[in-house]
PDB file of C-alpha atoms in Angstrom:
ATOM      1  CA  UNK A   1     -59.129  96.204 -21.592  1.00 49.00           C
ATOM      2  CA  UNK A   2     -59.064  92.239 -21.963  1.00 48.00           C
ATOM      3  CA  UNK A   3     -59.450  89.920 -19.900  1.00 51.00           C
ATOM      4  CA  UNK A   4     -56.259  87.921 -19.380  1.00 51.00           C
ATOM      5  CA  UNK A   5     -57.788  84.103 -19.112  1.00 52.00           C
ATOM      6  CA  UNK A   6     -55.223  81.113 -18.333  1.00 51.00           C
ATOM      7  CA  UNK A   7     -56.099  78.353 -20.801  1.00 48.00           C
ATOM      8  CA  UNK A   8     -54.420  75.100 -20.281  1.00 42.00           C
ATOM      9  CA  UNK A   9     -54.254  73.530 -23.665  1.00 42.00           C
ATOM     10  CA  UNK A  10     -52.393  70.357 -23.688  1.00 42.00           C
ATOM     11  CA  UNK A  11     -51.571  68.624 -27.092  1.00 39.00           C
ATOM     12  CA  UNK A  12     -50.486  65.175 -27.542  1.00 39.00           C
ATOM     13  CA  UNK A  13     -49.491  64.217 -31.031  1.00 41.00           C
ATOM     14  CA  UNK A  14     -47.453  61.184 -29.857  1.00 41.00           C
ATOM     15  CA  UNK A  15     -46.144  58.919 -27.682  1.00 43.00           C
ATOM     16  CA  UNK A  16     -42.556  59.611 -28.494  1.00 42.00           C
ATOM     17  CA  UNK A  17     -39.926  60.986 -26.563  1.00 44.00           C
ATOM     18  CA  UNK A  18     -39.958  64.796 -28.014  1.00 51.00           C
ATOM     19  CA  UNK A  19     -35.694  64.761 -28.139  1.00 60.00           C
ATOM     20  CA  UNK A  20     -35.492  61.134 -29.529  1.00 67.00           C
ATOM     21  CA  UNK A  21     -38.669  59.377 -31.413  1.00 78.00           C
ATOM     22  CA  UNK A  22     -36.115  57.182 -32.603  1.00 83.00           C
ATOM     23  CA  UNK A  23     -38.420  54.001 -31.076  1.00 86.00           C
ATOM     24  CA  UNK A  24     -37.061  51.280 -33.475  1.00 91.00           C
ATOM     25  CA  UNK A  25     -33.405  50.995 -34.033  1.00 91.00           C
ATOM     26  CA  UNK A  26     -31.580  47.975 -35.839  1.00 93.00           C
ATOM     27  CA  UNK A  27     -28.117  47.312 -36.381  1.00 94.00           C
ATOM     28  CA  UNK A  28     -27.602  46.349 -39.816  1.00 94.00           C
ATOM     29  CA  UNK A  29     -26.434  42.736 -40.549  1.00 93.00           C
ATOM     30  CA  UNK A  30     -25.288  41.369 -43.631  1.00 93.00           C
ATOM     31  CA  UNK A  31     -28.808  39.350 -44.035  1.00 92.00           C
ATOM     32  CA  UNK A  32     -30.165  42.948 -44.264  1.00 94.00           C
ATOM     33  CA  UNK A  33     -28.026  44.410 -46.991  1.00 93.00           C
ATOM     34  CA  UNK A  34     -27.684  41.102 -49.497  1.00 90.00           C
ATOM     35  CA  UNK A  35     -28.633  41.779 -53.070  1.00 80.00           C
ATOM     36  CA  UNK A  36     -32.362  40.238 -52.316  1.00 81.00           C
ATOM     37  CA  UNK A  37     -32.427  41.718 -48.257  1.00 83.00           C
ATOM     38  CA  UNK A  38     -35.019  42.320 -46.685  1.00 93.00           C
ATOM     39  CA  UNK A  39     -35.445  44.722 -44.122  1.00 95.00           C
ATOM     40  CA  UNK A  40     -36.348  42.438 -40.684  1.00 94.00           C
ATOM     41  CA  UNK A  41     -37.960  44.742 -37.991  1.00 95.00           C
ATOM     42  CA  UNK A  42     -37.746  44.222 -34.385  1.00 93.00           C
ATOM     43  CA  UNK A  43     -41.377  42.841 -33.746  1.00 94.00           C
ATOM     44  CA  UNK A  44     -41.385  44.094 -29.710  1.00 93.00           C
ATOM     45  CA  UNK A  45     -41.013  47.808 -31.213  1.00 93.00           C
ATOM     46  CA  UNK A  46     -43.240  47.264 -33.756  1.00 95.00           C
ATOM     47  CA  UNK A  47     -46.078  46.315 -31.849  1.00 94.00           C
ATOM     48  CA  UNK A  48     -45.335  48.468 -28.976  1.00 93.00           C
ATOM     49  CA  UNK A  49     -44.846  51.737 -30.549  1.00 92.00           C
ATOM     50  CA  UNK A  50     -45.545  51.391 -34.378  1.00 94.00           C
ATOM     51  CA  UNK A  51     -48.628  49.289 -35.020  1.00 95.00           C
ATOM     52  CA  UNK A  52     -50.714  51.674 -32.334  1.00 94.00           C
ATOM     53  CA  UNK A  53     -49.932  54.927 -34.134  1.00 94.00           C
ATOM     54  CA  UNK A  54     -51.052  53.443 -37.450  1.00 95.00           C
ATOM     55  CA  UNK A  55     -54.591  53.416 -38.848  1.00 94.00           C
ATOM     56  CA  UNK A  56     -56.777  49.992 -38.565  1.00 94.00           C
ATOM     57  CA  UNK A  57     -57.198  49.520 -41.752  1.00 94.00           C
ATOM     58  CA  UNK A  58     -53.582  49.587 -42.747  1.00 94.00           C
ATOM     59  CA  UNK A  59     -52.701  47.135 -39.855  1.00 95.00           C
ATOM     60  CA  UNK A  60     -54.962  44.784 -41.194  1.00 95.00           C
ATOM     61  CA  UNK A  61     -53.639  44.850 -44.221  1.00 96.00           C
ATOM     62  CA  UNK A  62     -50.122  44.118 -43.542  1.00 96.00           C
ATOM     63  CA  UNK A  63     -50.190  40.270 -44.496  1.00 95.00           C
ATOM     64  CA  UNK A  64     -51.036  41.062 -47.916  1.00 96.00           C
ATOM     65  CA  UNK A  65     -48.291  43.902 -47.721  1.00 96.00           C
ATOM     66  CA  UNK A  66     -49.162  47.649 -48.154  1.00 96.00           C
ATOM     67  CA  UNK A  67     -46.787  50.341 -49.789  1.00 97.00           C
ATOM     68  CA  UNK A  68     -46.188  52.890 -47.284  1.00 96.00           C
ATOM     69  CA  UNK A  69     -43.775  55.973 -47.699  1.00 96.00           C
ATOM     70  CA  UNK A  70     -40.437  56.065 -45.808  1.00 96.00           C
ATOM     71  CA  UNK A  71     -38.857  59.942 -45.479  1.00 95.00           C
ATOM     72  CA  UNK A  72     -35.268  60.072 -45.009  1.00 93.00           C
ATOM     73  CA  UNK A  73     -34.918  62.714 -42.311  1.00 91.00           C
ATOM     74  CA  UNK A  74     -31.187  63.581 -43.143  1.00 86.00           C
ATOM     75  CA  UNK A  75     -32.031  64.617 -46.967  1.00 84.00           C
ATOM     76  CA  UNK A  76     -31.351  68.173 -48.123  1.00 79.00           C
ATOM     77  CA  UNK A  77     -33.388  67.737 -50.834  1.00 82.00           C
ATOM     78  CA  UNK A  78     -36.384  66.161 -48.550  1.00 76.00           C
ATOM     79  CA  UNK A  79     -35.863  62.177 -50.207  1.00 88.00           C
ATOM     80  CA  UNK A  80     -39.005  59.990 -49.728  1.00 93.00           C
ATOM     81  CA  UNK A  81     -39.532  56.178 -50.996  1.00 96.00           C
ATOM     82  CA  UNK A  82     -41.957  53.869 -51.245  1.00 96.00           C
ATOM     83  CA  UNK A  83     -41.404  50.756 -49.282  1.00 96.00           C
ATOM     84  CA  UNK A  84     -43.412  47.423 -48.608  1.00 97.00           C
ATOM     85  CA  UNK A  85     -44.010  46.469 -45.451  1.00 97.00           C
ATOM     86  CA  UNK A  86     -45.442  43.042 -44.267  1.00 96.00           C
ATOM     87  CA  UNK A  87     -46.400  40.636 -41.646  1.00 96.00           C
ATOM     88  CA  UNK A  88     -45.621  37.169 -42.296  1.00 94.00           C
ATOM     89  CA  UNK A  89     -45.485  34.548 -39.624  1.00 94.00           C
ATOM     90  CA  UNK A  90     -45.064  37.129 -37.004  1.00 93.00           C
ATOM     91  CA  UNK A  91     -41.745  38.756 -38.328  1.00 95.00           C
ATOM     92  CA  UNK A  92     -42.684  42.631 -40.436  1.00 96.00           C
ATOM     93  CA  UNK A  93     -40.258  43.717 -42.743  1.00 96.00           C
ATOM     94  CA  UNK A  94     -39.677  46.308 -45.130  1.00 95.00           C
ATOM     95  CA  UNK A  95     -39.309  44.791 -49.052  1.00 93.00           C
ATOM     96  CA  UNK A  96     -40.301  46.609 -51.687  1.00 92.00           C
ATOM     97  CA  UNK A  97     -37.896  49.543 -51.675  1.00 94.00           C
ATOM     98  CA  UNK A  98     -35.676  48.905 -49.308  1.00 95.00           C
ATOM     99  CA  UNK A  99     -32.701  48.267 -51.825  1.00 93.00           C
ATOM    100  CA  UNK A 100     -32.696  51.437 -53.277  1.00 93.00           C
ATOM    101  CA  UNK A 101     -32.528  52.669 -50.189  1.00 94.00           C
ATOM    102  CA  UNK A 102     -29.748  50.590 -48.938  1.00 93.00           C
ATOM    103  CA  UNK A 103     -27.936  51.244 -52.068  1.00 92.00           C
ATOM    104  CA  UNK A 104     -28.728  55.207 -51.842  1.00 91.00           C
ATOM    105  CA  UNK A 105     -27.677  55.253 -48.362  1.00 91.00           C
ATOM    106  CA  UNK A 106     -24.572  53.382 -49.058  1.00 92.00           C
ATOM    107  CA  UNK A 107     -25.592  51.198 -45.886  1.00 94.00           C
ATOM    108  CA  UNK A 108     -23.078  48.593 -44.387  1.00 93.00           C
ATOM    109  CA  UNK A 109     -22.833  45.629 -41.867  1.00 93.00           C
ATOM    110  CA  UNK A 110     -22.676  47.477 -38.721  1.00 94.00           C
ATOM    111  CA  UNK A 111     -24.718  50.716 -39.209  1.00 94.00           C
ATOM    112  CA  UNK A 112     -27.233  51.668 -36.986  1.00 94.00           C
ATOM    113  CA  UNK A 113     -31.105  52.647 -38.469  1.00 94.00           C
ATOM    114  CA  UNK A 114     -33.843  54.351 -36.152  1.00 94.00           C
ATOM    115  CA  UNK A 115     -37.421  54.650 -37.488  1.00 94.00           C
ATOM    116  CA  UNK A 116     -40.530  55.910 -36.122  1.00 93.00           C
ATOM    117  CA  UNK A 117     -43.991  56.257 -37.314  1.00 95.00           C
ATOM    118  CA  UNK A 118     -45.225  59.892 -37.856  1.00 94.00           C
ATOM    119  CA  UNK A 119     -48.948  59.392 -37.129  1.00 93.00           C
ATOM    120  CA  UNK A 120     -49.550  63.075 -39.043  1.00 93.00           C
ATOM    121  CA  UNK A 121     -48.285  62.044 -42.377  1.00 94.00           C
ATOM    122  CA  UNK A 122     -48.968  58.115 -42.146  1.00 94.00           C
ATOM    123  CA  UNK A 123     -45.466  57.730 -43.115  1.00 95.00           C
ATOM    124  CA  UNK A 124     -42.149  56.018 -41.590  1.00 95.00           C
ATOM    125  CA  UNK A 125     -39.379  58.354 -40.735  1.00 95.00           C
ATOM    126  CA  UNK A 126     -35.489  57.243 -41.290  1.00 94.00           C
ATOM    127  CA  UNK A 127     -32.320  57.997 -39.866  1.00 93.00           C
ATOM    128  CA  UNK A 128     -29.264  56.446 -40.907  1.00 93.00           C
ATOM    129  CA  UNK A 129     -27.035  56.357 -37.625  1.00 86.00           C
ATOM    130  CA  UNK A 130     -24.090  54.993 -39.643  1.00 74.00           C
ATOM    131  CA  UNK A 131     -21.468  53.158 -37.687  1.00 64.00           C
ATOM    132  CA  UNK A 132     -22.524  54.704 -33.916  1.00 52.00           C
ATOM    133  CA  UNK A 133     -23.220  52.639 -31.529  1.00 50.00           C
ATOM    134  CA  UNK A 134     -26.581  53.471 -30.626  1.00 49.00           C
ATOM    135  CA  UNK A 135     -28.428  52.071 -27.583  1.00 51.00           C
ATOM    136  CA  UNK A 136     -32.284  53.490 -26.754  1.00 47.00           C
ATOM    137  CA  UNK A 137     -32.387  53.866 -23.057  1.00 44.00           C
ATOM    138  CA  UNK A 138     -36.797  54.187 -23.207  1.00 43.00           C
ATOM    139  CA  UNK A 139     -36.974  54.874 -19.126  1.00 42.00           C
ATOM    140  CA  UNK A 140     -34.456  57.740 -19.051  1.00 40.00           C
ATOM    141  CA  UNK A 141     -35.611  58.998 -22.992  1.00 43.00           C
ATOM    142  CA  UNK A 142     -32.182  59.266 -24.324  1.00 40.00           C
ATOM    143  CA  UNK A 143     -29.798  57.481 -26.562  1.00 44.00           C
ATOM    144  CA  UNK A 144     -26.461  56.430 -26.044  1.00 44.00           C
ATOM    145  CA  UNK A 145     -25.534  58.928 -28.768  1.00 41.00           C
ATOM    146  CA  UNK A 146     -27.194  61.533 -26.513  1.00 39.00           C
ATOM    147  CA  UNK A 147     -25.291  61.044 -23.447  1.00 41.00           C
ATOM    148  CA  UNK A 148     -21.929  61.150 -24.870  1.00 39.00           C
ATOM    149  CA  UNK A 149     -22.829  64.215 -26.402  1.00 35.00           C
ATOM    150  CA  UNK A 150     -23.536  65.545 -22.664  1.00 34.00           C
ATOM    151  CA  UNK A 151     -20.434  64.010 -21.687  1.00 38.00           C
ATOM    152  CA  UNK A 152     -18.372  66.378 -24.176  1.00 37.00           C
ATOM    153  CA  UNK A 153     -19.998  68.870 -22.544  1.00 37.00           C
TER     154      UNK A 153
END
């Protein structure tokens, strides 16, 4: 007969809320969506939750720009695009890319984006929130979205 041994394995594969790894959210402005936009991320976010979960050598490339892929999550058919993203003067932004996604996503003034690094694929993940109002409540791990949902309940 076996021996019945109590293993504690503990995995960490990120610092995201499991429920909602939605760590940078935007609300889209019209700056964001003009024919030439580009995609202005919130610098706090990105430094506290993206730049760590990316490799070095890809951080310290960012003020030349490096092409990085961008999965949208709510796909059926899986979509993935290559985006720019950039450091310059302190601000990172998405160029490169992000119009076809804007136009693919049939974005407007007012709609809500998450994104999140997934540190397994080296890739950005997207959510397109549309017109929710979406707040990230980080000490409690839920969205606004969230807790009406619990509300309905």
């Amino acid at each position: 007969m076996a021996k019945n041994n109590d293993i504690n394995l503990e995995l960490s594969l990120s610092q995201y809320v499991e429920d909602d790894p939605w760590v940078l959210t935007k609300k889209l402005s019209d700056s964001d969506l003009c024919y030439r936009a580009q995609l202005y991320l919130p610098k706090q976010e990105m430094e506290q939750f993206i730049l760590p979960e990316m490799e070095n050598d890809l951080v310290r490339k960012l003020g030349a720009g490096v092409e990085i892929r961008l999965r949208d999550i709510d796909s059926v058919n899986d979509d993935s695009y290559t985006v720019r993203l950039k450091v310059r003067n302190g601000q990172y932004y998405l160029e490169k890319g992000w119009r076809l996604i804007k136009n693919d996503k049939g974005l407007k003034t007012g709609d809500h984006i998450g994104l999140f690094w997934d540190k397994l694929t080296g890739e950005f993940k997207f959510k397109h929130f549309k017109s929710q109002s979406i707040t990230i409540h980080r000490e409690a791990g839920t969205t606004s979205t969230q807790k009406n949902k619990l509300k309905e309940k």
